GROMACS .gro file of C-alpha atoms in nm:
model
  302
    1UNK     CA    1  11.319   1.029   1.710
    2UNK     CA    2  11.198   1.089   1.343
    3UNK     CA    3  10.869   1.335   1.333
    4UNK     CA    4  10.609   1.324   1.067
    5UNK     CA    5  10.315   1.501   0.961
    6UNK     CA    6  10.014   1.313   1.037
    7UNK     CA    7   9.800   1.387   0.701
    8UNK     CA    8   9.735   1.733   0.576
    9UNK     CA    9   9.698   1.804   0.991
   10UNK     CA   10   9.952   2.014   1.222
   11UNK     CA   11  10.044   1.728   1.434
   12UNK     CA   12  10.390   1.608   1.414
   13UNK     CA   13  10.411   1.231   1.527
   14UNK     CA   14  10.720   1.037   1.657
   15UNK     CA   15  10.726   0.758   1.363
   16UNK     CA   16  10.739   0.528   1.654
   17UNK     CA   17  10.444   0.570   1.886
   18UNK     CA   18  10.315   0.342   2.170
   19UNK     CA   19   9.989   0.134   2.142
   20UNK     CA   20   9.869   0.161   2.499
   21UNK     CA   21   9.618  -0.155   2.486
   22UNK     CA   22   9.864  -0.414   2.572
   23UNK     CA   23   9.971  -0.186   2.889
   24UNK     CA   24   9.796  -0.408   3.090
   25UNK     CA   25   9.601  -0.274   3.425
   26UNK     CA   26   9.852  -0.257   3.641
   27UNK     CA   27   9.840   0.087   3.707
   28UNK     CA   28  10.277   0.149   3.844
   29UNK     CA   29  10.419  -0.065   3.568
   30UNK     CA   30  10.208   0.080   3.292
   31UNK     CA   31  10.220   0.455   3.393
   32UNK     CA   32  10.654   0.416   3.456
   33UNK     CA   33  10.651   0.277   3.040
   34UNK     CA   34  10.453   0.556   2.945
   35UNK     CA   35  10.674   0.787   3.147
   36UNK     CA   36  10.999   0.588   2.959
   37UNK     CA   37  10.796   0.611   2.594
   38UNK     CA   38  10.820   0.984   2.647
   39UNK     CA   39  11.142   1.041   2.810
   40UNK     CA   40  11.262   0.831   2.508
   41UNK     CA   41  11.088   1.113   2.242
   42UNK     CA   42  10.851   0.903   2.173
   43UNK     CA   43  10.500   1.148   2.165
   44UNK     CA   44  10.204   0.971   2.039
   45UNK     CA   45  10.027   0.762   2.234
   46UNK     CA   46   9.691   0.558   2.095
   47UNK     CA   47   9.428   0.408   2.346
   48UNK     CA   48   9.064   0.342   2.290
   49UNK     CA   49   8.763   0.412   2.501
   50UNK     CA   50   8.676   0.053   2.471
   51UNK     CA   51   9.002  -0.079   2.665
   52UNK     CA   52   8.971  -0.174   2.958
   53UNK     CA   53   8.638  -0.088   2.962
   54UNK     CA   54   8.806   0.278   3.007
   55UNK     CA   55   9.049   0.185   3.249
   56UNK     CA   56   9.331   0.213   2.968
   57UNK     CA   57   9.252   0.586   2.902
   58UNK     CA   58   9.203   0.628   3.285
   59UNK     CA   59   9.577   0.525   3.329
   60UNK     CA   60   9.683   0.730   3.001
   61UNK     CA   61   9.544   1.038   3.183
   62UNK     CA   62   9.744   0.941   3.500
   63UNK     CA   63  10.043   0.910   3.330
   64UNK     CA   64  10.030   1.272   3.135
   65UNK     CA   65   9.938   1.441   3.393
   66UNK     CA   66  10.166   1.725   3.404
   67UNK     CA   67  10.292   1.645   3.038
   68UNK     CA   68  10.027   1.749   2.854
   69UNK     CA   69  10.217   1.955   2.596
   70UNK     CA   70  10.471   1.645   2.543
   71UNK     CA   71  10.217   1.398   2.375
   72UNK     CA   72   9.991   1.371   2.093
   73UNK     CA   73   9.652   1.223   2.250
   74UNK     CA   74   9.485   0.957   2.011
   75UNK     CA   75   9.160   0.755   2.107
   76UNK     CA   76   8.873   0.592   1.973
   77UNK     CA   77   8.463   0.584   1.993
   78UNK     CA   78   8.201   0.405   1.864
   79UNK     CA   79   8.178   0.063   2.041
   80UNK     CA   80   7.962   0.112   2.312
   81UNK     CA   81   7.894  -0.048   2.619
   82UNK     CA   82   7.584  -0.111   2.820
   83UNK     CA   83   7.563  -0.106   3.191
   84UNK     CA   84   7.482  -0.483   3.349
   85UNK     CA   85   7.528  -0.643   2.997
   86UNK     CA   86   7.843  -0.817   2.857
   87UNK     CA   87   8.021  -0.684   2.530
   88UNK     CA   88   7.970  -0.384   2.297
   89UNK     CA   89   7.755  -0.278   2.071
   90UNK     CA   90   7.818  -0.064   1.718
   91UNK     CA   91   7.716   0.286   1.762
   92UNK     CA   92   7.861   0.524   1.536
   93UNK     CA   93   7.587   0.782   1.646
   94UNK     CA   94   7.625   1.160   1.651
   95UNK     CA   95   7.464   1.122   1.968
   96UNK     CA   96   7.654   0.846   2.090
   97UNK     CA   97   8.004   1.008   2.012
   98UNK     CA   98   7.885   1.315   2.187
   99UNK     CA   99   7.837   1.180   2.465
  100UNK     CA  100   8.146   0.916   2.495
  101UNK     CA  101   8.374   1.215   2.355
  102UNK     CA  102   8.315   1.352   2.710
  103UNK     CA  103   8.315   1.045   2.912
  104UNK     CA  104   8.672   1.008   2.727
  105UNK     CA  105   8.812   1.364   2.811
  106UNK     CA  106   8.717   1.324   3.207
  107UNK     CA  107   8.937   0.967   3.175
  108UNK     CA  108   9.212   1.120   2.991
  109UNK     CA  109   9.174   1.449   3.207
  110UNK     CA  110   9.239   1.668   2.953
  111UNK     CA  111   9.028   1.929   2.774
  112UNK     CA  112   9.087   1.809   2.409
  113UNK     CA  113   9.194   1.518   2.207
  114UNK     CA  114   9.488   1.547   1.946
  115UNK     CA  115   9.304   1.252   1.736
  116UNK     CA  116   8.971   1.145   1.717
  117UNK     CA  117   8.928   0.834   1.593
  118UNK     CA  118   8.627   0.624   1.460
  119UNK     CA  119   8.704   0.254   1.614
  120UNK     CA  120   8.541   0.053   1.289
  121UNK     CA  121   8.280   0.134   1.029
  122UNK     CA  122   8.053  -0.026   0.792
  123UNK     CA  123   7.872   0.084   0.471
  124UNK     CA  124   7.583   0.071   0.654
  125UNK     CA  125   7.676   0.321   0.919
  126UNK     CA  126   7.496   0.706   0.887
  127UNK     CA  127   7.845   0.803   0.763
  128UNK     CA  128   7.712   1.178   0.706
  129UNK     CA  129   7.587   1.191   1.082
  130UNK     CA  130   7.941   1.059   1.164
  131UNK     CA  131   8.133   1.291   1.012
  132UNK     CA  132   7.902   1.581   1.120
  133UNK     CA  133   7.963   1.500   1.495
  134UNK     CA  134   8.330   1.474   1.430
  135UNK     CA  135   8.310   1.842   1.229
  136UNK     CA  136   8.134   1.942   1.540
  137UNK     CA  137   8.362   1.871   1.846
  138UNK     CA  138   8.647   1.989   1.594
  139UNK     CA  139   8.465   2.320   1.573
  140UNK     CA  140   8.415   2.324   1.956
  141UNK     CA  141   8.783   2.266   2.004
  142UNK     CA  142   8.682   1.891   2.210
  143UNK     CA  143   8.884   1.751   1.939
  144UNK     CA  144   9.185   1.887   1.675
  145UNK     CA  145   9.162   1.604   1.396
  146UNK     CA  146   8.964   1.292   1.344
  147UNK     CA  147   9.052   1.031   1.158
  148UNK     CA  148   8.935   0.647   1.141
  149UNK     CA  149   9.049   0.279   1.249
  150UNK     CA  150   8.952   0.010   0.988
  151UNK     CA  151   9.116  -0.251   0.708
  152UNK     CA  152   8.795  -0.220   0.520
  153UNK     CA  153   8.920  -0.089   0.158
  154UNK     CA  154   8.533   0.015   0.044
  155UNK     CA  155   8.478   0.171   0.380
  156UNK     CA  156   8.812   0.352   0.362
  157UNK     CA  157   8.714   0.473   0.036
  158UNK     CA  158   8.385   0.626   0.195
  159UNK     CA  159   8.555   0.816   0.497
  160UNK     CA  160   8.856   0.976   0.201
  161UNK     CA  161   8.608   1.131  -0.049
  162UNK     CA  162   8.342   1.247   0.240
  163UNK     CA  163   8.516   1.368   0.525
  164UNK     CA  164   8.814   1.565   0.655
  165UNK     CA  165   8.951   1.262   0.791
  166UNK     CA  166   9.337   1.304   0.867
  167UNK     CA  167   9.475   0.933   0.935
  168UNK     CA  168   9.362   0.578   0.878
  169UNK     CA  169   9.470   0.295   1.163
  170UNK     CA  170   9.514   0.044   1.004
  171UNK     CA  171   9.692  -0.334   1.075
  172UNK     CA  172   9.983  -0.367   0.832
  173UNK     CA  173  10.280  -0.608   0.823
  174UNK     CA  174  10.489  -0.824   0.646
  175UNK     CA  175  10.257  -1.062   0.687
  176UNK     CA  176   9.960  -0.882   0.611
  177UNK     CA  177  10.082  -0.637   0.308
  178UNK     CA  178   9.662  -0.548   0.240
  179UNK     CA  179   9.717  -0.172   0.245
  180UNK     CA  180   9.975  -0.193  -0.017
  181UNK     CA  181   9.680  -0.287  -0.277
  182UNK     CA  182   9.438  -0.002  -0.248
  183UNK     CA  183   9.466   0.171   0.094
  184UNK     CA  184   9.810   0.333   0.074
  185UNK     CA  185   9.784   0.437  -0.272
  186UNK     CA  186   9.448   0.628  -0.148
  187UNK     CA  187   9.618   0.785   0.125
  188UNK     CA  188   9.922   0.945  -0.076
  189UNK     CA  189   9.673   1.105  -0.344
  190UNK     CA  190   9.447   1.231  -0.086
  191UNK     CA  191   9.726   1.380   0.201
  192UNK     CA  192   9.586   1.168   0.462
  193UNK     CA  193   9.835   0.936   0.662
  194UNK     CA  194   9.827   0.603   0.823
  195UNK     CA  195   9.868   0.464   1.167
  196UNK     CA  196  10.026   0.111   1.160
  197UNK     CA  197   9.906  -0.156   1.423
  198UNK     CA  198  10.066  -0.503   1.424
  199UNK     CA  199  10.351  -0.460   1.274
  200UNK     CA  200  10.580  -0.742   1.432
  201UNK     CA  201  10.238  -0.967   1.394
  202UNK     CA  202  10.150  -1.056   1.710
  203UNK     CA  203  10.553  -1.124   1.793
  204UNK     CA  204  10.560  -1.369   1.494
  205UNK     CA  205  10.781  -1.128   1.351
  206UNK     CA  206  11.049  -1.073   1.665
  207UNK     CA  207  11.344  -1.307   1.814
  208UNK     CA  208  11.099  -1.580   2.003
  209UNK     CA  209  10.833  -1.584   1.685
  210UNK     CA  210  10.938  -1.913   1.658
  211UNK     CA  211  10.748  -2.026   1.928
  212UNK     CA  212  10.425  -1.844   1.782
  213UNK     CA  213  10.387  -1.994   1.431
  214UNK     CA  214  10.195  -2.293   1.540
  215UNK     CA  215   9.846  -2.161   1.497
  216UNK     CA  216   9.959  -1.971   1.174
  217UNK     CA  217   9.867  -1.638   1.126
  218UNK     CA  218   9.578  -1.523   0.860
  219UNK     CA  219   9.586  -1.736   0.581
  220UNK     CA  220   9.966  -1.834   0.661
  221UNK     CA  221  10.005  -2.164   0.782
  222UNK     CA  222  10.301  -2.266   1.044
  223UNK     CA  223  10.535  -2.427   0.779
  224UNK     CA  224  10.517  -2.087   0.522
  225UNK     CA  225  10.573  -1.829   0.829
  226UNK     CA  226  10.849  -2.059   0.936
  227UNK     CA  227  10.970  -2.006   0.574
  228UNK     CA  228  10.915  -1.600   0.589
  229UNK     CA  229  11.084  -1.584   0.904
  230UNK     CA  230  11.400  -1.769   0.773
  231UNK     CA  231  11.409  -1.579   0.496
  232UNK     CA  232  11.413  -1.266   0.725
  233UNK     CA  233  11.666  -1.420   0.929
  234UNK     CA  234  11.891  -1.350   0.662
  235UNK     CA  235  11.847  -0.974   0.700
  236UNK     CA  236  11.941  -0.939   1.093
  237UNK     CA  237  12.291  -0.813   1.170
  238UNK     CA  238  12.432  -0.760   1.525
  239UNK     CA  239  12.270  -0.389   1.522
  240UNK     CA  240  11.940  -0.471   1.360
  241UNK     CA  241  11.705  -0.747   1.480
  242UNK     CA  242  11.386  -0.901   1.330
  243UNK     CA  243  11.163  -0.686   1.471
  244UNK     CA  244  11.322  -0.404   1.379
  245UNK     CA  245  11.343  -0.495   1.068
  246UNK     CA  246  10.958  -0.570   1.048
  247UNK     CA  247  10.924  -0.220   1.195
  248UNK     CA  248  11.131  -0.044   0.950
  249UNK     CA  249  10.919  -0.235   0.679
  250UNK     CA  250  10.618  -0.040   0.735
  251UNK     CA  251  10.788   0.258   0.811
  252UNK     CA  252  10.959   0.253   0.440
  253UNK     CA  253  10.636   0.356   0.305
  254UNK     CA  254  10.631   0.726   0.265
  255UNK     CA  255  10.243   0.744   0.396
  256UNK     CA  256  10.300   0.641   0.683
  257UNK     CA  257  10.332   0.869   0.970
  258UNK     CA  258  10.379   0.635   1.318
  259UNK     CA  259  10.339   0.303   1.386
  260UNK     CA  260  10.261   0.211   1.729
  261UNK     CA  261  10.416  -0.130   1.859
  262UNK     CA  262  10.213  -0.264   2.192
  263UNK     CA  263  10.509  -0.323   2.483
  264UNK     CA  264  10.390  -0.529   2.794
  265UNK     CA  265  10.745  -0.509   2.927
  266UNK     CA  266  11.027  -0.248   2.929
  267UNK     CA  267  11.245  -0.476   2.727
  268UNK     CA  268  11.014  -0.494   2.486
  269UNK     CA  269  10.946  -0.137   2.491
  270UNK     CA  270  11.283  -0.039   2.471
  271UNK     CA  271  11.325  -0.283   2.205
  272UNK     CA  272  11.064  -0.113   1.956
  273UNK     CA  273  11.149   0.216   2.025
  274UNK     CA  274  11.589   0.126   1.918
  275UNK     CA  275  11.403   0.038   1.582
  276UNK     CA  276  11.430   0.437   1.546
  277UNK     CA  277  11.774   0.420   1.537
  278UNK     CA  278  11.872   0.130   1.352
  279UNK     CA  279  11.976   0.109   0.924
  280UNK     CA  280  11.650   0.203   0.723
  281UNK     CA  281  11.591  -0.097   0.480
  282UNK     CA  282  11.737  -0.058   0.111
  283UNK     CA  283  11.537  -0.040  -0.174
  284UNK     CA  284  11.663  -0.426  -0.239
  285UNK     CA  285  11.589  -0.555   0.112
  286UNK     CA  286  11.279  -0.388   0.054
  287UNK     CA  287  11.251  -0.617  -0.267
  288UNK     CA  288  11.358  -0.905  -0.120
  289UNK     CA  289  11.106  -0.910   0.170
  290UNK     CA  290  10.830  -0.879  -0.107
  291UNK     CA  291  10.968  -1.094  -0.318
  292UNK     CA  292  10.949  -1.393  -0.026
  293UNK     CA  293  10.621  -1.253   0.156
  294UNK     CA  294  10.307  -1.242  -0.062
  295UNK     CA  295   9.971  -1.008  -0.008
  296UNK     CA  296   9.681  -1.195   0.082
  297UNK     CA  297   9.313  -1.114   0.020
  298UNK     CA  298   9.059  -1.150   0.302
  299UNK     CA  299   8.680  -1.076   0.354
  300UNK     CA  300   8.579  -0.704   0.477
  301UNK     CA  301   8.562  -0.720   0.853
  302UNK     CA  302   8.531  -0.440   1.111
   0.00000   0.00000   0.00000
């Protein structure tokens, strides 16, 4: 498996990584695909304190136990939950992520975290008391690198010319080509990577994403990703399947450092991780898949 450099950091990601949310919380099946993720080379794993209401990182600890030194640890903080009350609430607090950094490291039994990461953001967070209780678990050696989880350009913007952030999360697809506007071309002048989530878009993009169009997806209604799909269709060969392909897409652009597929299944799994080993797209398939899949504008949302 390909390695990158995640940002101007010292972690060296598998370009293929393994979203843990869709794991599920059955504890055997999801600990033996973490176990296959890494026996596979595959060495960054991403969960979030707010999965599972913890249970996610609780199983991510149970399955590195042991293997420590074999994975690069990502999670996220600052949607906080409230004992006897339903849902989360925004906290990006230097006290709050203080306090959940530890709650996280007793889940994840381990004594640091490889990446930090700020689940969200707003303008009208205290940014500066943010990054200051980031600086400060790096500096106690809680954390190695922080970086931040958002598709919010302006807020994006904010985190690159005020912090030490090292990666941006960030949902990216053919479908959703947003980053390729401002976000990517922020990233490679400031040394800072990104983290691709949804890149087969929500399995529209994958062998059975037929059966997944009806509702559309974004602004895309059913008949136009119907249309994207076919024209994709064009692009599979025996050794190379859509997903793959939609994969690879992502993965062409040179900022970013791992993109990290959800698997429910082992199939599925198995299936994401081949996309390592499969034909990079060409320059024209590149072009072609732009020229047929367009970049949509959509209101700032956490």
């Amino acid at each position: 498996m390909k390695r990158s450099k995640l940002g101007s950091s010292d972690l060296l990601v598998s370009e293929i990584g393994l979203g843990c949310m869709s794991l599920g919380t059955e504890e055997v099946s999801a600990i033996r695909l973490i176990h296959e993720a890494l026996e596979r080379d595959v060495n960054f794993l991403d969960t979030a304190d707010l999965y599972d209401d913890g249970r996610n990182e609780a199983i991510v600890g149970k399955a590195i136990k042991g293997r420590r030194h074999d994975v690069i640890l990502a999670t996220k903080v600052g949607n906080r939950r409230t004992p006897g009350q339903e849902g989360t609430t925004w906290d990006p607090s230097k006290k709050y992520i203080i306090s959940a950094v530890k709650e996280s490291l007793t889940r994840l039994r381990t004594d640091y975290i490889d990446l930090y990461q700020l689940h969200g953001g707003t303008l009208e967070d205290p940014m500066d008391e943010t990054i200051e209780a980031f600086e400060m678990l790096k500096q106690e050696g809680l954390i190695r690198h922080y970086g931040i989880s958002s598709i919010r350009q302006n807020v994006v913007r904010e985190y690159v010319s005020r912090s030490n952030i090292v990666s941006v999360m960030s949902q990216y697809s053919i479908l959703d080509r947003r980053p390729e506007e401002e976000i990517l071309p922020t990233l490679a002048a400031n040394d800072i990577s990104m983290i691709v989530r949804g890149p087969v878009a929500k399995g529209i993009l994958s062998a059975r994403g037929d059966q997944k169009t009806d509702n559309g997806y974004l602004e895309h209604k059913a008949a136009e990703l119907q249309k994207i799909r076919a024209e994709l269709q064009t692009l599979v060969h025996e050794n190379r399947s859509m997903a793959q392909i939609a994969i690879r897409y992502v993965l062409s652009d040179p900022s970013v450092a791992v993109t990290i597929p959800g698997a429910s299944s082992l199939d599925q799994l198995l299936h994401n991780i081949a996309a390592g080993d499969v034909t990079p797209l060409t320059e024209e398939e590149i072009a072609i898949i732009r020229d047929f899949s367009k970049a949509y504008h959509y209101a700032d949302h956490r």
